[in-house]
Coordinates of C-alpha atoms and ligand atoms in Angstrom, one line a residue:
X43 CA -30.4 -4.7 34.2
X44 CA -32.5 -5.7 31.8
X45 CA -31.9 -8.9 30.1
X46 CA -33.6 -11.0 27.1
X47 CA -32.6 -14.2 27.1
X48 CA -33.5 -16.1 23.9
X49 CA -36.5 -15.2 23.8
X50 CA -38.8 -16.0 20.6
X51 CA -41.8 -14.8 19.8
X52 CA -44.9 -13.2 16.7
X53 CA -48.6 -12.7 15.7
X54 CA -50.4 -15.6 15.6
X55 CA -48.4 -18.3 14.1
X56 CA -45.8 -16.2 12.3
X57 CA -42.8 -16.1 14.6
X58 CA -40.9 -13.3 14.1
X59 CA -38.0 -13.4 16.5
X60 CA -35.8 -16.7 16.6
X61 CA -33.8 -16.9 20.0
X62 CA -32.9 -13.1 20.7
X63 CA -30.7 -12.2 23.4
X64 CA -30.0 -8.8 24.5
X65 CA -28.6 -7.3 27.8
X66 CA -28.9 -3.5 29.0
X67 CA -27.4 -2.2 32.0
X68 CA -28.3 0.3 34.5
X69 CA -27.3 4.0 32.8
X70 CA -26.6 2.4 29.5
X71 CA -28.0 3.2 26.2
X72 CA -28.2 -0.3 24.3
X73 CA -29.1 1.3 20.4
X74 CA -31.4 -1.8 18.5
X75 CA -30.4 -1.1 14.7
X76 CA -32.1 -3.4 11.7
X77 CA -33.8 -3.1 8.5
X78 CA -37.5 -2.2 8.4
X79 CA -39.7 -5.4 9.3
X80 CA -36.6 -6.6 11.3
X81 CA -38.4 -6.8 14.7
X82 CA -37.5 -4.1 16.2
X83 CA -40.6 -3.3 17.2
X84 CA -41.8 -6.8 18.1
X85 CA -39.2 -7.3 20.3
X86 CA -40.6 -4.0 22.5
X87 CA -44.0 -5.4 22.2
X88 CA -42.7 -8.9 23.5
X89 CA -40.5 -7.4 26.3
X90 CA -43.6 -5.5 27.2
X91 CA -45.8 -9.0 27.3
X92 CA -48.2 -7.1 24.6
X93 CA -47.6 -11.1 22.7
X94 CA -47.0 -13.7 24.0
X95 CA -43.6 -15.2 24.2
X96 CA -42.9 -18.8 22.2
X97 CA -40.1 -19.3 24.5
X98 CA -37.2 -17.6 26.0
X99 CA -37.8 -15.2 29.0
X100 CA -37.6 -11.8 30.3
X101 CA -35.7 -10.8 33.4
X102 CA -35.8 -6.7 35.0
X103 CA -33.2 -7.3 38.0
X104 CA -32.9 -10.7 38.4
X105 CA -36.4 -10.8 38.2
X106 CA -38.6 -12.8 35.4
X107 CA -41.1 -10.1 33.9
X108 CA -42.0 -12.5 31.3
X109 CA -44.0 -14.6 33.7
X110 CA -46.5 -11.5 34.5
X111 CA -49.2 -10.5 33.1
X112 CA -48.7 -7.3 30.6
X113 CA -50.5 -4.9 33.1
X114 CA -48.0 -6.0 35.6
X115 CA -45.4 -5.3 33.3
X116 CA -44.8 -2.1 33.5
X117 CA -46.1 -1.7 36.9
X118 CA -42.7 -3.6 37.5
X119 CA -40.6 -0.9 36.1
X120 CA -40.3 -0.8 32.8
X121 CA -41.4 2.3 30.8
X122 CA -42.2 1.9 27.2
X123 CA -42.6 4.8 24.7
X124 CA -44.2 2.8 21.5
X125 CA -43.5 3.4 17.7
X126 CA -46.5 6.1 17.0
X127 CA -46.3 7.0 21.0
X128 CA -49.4 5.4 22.0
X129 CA -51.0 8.4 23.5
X130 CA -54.9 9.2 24.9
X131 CA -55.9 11.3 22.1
X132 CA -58.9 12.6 23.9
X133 CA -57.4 13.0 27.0
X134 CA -55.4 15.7 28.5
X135 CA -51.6 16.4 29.0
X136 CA -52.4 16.0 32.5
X137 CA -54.5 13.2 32.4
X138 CA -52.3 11.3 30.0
X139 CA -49.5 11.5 32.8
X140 CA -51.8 11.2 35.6
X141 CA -52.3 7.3 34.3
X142 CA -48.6 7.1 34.5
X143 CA -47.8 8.1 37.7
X144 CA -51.0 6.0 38.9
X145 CA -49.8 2.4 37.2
X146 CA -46.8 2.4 39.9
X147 CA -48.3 4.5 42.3
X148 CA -45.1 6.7 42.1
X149 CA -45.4 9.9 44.7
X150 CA -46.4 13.3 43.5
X151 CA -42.7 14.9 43.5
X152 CA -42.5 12.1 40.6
X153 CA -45.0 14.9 38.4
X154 CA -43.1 17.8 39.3
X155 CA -39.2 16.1 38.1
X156 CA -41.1 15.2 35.0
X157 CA -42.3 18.6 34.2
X158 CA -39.4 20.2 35.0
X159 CA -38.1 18.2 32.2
X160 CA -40.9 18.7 29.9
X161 CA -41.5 22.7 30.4
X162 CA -43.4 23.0 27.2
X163 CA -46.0 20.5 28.9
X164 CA -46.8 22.4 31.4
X165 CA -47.8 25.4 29.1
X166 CA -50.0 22.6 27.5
X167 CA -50.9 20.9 30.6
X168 CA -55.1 21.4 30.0
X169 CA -54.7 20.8 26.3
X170 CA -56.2 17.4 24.7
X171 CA -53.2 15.4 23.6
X172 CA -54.3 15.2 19.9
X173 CA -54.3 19.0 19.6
X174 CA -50.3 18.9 20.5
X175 CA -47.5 19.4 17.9
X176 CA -45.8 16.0 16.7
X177 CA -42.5 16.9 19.0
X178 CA -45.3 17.6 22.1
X179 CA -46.6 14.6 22.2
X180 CA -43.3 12.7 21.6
X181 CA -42.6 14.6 24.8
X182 CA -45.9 13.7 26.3
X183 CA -45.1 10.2 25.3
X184 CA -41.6 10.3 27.0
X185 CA -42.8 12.0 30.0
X186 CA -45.7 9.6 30.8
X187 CA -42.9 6.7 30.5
X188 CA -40.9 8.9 32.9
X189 CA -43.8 9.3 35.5
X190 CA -43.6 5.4 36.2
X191 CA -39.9 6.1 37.5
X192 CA -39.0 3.3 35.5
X193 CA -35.7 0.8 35.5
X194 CA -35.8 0.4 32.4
X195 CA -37.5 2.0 29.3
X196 CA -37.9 1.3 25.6
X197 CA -38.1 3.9 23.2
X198 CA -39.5 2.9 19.7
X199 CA -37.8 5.7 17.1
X200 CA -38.4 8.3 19.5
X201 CA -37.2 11.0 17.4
X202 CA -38.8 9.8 13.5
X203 CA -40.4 12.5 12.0
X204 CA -39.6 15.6 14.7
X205 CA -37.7 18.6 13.6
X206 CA -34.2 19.2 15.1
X207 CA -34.9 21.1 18.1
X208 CA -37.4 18.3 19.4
X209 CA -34.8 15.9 18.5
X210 CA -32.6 17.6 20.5
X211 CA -34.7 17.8 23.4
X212 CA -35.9 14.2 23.4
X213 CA -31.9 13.0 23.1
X214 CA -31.3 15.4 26.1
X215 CA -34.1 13.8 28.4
X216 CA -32.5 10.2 27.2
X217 CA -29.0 11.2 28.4
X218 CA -30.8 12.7 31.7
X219 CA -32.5 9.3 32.4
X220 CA -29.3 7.2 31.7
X221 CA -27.2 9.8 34.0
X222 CA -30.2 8.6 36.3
X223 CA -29.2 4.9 36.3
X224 CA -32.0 3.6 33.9
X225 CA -31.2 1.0 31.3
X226 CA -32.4 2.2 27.9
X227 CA -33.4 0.2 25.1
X228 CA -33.4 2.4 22.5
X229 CA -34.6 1.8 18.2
X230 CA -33.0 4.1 16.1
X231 CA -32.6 4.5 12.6
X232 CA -29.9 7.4 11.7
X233 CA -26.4 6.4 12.5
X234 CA -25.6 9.6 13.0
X235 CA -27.9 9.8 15.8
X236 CA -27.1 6.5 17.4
X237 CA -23.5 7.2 17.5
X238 CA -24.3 10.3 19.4
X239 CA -26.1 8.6 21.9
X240 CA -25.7 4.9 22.1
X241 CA -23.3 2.7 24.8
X242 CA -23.9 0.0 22.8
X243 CA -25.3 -1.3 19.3
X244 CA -26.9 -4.3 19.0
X245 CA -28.1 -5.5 15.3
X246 CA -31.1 -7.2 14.4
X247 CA -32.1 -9.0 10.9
X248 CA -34.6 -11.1 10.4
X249 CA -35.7 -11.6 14.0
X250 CA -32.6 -13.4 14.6
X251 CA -29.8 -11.1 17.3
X252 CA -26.6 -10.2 15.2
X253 CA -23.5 -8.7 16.3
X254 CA -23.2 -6.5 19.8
X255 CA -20.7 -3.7 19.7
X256 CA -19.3 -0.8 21.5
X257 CA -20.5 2.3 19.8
X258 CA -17.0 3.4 19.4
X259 CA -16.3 0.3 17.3
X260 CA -19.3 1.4 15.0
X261 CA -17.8 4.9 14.8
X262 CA -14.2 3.1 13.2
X263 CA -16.1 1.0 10.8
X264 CA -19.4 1.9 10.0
X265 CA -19.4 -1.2 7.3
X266 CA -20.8 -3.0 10.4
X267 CA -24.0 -1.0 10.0
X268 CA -24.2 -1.0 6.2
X269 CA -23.8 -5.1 6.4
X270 CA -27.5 -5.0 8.4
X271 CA -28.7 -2.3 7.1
X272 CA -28.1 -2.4 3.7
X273 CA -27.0 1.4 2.8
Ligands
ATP425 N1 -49.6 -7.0 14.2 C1 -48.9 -7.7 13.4 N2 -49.5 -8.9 12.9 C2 -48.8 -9.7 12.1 N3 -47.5 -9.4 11.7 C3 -46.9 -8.3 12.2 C4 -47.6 -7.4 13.0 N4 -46.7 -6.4 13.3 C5 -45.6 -6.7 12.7 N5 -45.7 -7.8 12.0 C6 -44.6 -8.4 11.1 O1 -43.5 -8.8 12.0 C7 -42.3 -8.5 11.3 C8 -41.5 -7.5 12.2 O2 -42.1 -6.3 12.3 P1 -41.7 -5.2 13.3 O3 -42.7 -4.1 13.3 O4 -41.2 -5.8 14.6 O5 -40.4 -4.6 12.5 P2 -39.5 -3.4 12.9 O6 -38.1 -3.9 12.9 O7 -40.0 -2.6 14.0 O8 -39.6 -2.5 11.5 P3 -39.7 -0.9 11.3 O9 -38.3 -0.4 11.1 O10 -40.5 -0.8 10.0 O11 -40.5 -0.3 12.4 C9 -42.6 -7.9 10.0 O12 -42.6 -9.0 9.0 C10 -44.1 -7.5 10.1 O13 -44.7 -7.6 8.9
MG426 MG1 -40.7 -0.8 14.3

């Protein structure tokens, strides 16, 4: 389980979040919904120790994450897939997931599941990651996440931007890895897609944690969503 407990943090000293708390289980999908400069993203870069928290902490398991150093985050198990993907733009397909499967030192049979995920990246395994299509390196993105056989694993509007069938394919690995036991934290905009996908819905506005529901309560009254998010 992944768990946020009050945790405050932002750049310098603008704090953006204000006491969030948040849990994910094992094979849940926990949907993050909020207006643009909610802190969505901030909250993935905090969970991630990429800034500094102002208080609150972080706990994978039991365990406090937020007390590591941000190379040892993920090295602890959680996989994060950034807003704008974050990849090696110079770097290969393969070289891009060999740096994934290296930060936890996960065993080679750890490539091959991937792949066998992610066919169309092993047709592009040579290529530099900068001469991929957008869904591809959403993909790439994904599947270097994937090769750290995470717990847990935030994904930043995985699917913004990507036509249908690469949304399709993305959502499909995402129900894979929750079938799989991993707790997913995941940002997403359309309602329509997170009341395809989510467990839960948590809202965010203005860095401060709003209401938790069951997706199927969002699906009866979809005036929840249009209170946060304004549409
Ligand atoms: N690097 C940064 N330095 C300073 N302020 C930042 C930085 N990144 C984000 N912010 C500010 O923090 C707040 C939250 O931003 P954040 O990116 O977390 O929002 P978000 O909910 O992910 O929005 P979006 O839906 O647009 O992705 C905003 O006011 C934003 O301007
Ligand atoms: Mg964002």
């Amino acid at each position: 389980m992944l768990k946020l407990d009050r945790i405050s943090a932002g750049y310098g000293a603008a704090q953006v979040l204000r006491d969030v708390s948040l849990s994910v289980s094992a094979g849940e999908i926990l949907c993050l919904m909020g207006r643009n400069g909610a802190g969505k993203t901030t909250a993935m870069r905090a969970i991630m120790g990429l800034i500094p928290l102002m208080g609150g902490r972080v706990l994978l398991d039991g365990a406090e994450v937020s007390a590591l150093p941000a190379h040892k985050v993920a090295r602890a198990g959680i996989g994060y897939v950034p807003q704008g993907r974050g990849l090696f733009a110079g770097l290969t397909v393969a070289q891009n997931l060999e740096i994934g499967m290296r930060t936890r030192a996960s065993p080679p049979d750890v490539l091959e599941e991937v792949l066998a995920l992610f066919p169309r990246l092993r047709e592009r395994y040579r290529q530099q990651a900068q001469t991929l299509s957008g869904g591809e390196q959403q993909m790439l993105a994904t599947a270097r996440a994937l090769c750290l056989r995470p717990k847990a694993l935030l994904l930043d509007e995985p699917t913004e931007g990507l036509q249908p069938s690469m949304v399709a394919a993305i959502r499909d690995v995402t129900l894979a890895m929750r079938a799989k036991g991993v707790a997913i934290l995941l940002v997403e905009q359309r309602l329509d897609a997170v009341l395809q996908i989510a467990d839960r819905v948590a809202f965010i506005e203005n860095g401060r944690g709003g209401d938790v529901v069951p997706v199927e309560a969002l699906a009866r009254d979809r005036s929840i969503a249009a209170r946060y998010l304004g549409v």
